CSV table of C-alpha atoms in Angstrom, one decimal:
chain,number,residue,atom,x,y,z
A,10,UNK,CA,0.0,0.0,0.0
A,11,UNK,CA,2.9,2.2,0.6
A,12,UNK,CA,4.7,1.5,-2.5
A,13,UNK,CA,1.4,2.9,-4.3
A,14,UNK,CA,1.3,6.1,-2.6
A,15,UNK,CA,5.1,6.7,-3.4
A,16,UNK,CA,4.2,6.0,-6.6
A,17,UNK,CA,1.3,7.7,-6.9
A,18,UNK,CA,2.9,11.1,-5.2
A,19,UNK,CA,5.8,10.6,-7.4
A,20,UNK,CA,3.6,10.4,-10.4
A,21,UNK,CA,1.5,14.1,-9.2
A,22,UNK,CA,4.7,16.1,-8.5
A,23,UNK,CA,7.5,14.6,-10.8
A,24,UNK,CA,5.6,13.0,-13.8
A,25,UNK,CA,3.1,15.4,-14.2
A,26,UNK,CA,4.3,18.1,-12.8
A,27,UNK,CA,1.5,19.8,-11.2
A,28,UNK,CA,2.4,20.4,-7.5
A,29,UNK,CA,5.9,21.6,-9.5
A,30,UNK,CA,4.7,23.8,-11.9
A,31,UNK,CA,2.6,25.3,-9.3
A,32,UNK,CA,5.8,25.9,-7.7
A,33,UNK,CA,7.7,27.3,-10.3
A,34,UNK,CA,4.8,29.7,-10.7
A,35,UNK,CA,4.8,30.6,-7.0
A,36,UNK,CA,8.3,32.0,-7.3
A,37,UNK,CA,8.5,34.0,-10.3
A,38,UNK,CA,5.1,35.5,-8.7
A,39,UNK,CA,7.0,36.5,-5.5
A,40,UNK,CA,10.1,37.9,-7.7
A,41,UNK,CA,7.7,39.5,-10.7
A,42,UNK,CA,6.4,41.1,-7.0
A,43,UNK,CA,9.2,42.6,-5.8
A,44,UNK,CA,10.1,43.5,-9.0
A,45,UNK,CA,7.1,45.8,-9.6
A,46,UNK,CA,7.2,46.9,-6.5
A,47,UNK,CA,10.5,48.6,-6.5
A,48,UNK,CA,9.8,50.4,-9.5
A,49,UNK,CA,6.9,51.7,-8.3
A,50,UNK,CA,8.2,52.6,-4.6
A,51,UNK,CA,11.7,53.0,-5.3
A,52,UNK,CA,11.6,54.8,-8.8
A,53,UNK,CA,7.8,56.1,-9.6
A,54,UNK,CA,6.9,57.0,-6.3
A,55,UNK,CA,9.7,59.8,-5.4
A,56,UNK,CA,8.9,61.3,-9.1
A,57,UNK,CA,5.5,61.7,-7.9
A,58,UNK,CA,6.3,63.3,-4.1
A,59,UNK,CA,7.4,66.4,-4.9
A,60,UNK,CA,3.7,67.1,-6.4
A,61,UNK,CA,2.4,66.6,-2.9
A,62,UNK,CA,3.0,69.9,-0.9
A,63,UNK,CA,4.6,68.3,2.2
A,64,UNK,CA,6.7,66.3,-0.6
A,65,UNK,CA,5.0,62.7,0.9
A,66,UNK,CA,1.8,60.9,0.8
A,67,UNK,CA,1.8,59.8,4.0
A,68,UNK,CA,1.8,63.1,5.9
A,69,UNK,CA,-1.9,63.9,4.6
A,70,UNK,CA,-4.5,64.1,6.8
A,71,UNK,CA,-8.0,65.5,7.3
A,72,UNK,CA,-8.7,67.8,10.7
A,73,UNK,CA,-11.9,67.1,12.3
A,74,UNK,CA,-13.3,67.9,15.8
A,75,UNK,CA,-9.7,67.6,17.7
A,76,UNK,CA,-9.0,64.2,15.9
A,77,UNK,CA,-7.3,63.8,12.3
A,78,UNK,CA,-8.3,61.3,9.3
A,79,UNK,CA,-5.0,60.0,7.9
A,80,UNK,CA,-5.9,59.5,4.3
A,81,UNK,CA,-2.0,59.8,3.1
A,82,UNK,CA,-1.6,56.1,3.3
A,83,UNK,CA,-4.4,55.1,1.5
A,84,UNK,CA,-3.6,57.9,-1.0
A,85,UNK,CA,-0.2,56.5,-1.3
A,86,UNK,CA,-1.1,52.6,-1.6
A,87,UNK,CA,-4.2,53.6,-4.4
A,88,UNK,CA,-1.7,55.5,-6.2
A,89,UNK,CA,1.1,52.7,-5.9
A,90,UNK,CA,-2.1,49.9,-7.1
A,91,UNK,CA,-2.9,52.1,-10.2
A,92,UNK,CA,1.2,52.1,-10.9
A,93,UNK,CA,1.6,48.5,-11.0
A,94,UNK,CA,-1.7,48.2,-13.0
A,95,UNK,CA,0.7,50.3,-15.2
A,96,UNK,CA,3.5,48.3,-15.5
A,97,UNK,CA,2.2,45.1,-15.5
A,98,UNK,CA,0.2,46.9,-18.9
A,99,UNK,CA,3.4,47.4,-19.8
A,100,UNK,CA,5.0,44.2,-19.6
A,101,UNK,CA,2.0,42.3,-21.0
A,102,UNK,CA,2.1,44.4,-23.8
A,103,UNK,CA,5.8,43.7,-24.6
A,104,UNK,CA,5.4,39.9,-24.2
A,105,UNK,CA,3.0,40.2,-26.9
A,106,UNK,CA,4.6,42.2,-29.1
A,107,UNK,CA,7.3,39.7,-28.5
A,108,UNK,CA,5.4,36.6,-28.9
A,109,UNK,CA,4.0,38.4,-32.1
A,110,UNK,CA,7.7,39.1,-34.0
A,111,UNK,CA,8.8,35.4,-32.8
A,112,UNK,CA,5.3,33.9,-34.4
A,113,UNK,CA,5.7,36.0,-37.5
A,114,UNK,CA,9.4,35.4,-38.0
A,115,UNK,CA,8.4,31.5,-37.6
A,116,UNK,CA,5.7,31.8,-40.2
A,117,UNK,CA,8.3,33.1,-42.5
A,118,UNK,CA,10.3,30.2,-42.2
C-alpha cells in the first residue's frame, strides 16, 4: 500500500508536474512582485512626491473635531495599485509584441 502512494505522489509532483509547476509559478510570482514593487516605490513613487506639498503621501490628513483622518496612506497605496496596474500593462504588452515578431518570423520560415 505504501509502494502505491510513493508511486502515486511521485507520479502528481515529478511525472506530471502539477504540484511543480505550481511551484515554479509561485516564485516568479514572489520575484515578478518585488520587482514591480520597486519600480513603483523606489523609482515612480519619489517622481511623484514632490507634487504633494509636504513632498509625501503619508503626511496627509483631514482635521476634524480635535482628531485627524489619515488619508495619506491610502492615497499613497491607491496610487502605488494604479502604478503597478501600469507596468504590468506594460509588460504584458511587450510579451505580446514579443510573442508576435517570434510567431511572424516563424511563419516566415
Amino acid at each position: 500500500m505504501f509502494q502505491r502512494w510513493r508511486r502515486e505522489f511521485v507520479e502528481f509532483f515529478f511525472t506530471k508536474g502539477s504540484a511543480l509547476t505550481v511551484a515554479i509559478a509561485f516564485i516568479v510570482g514572489q520575484q515578478f512582485t518585488r520587482i514591480v514593487d520597486s519600480v513603483t516605490k523606489d523609482l515612480l513613487m519619489p517622481l511623484l512626491n514632490p507634487l504633494v506639498p509636504k513632498g509625501s503621501f503619508q503626511d496627509l490628513k483631514i482635521d476634524y473635531f480635535g482628531g485627524a483622518i489619515e488619508i495619506g496612506k491610502l492615497v499613497d497605496t491607491i496610487i502605488e495599485a494604479l502604478l503597478v496596474a501600469w507596468m504590468l500593462f506594460l509588460i504584458f504588452k511587450a510579451i505580446k509584441r514579443i510573442e508576435r515578431q517570434t510567431s511572424g518570423s516563424t511563419e516566415e520560415t
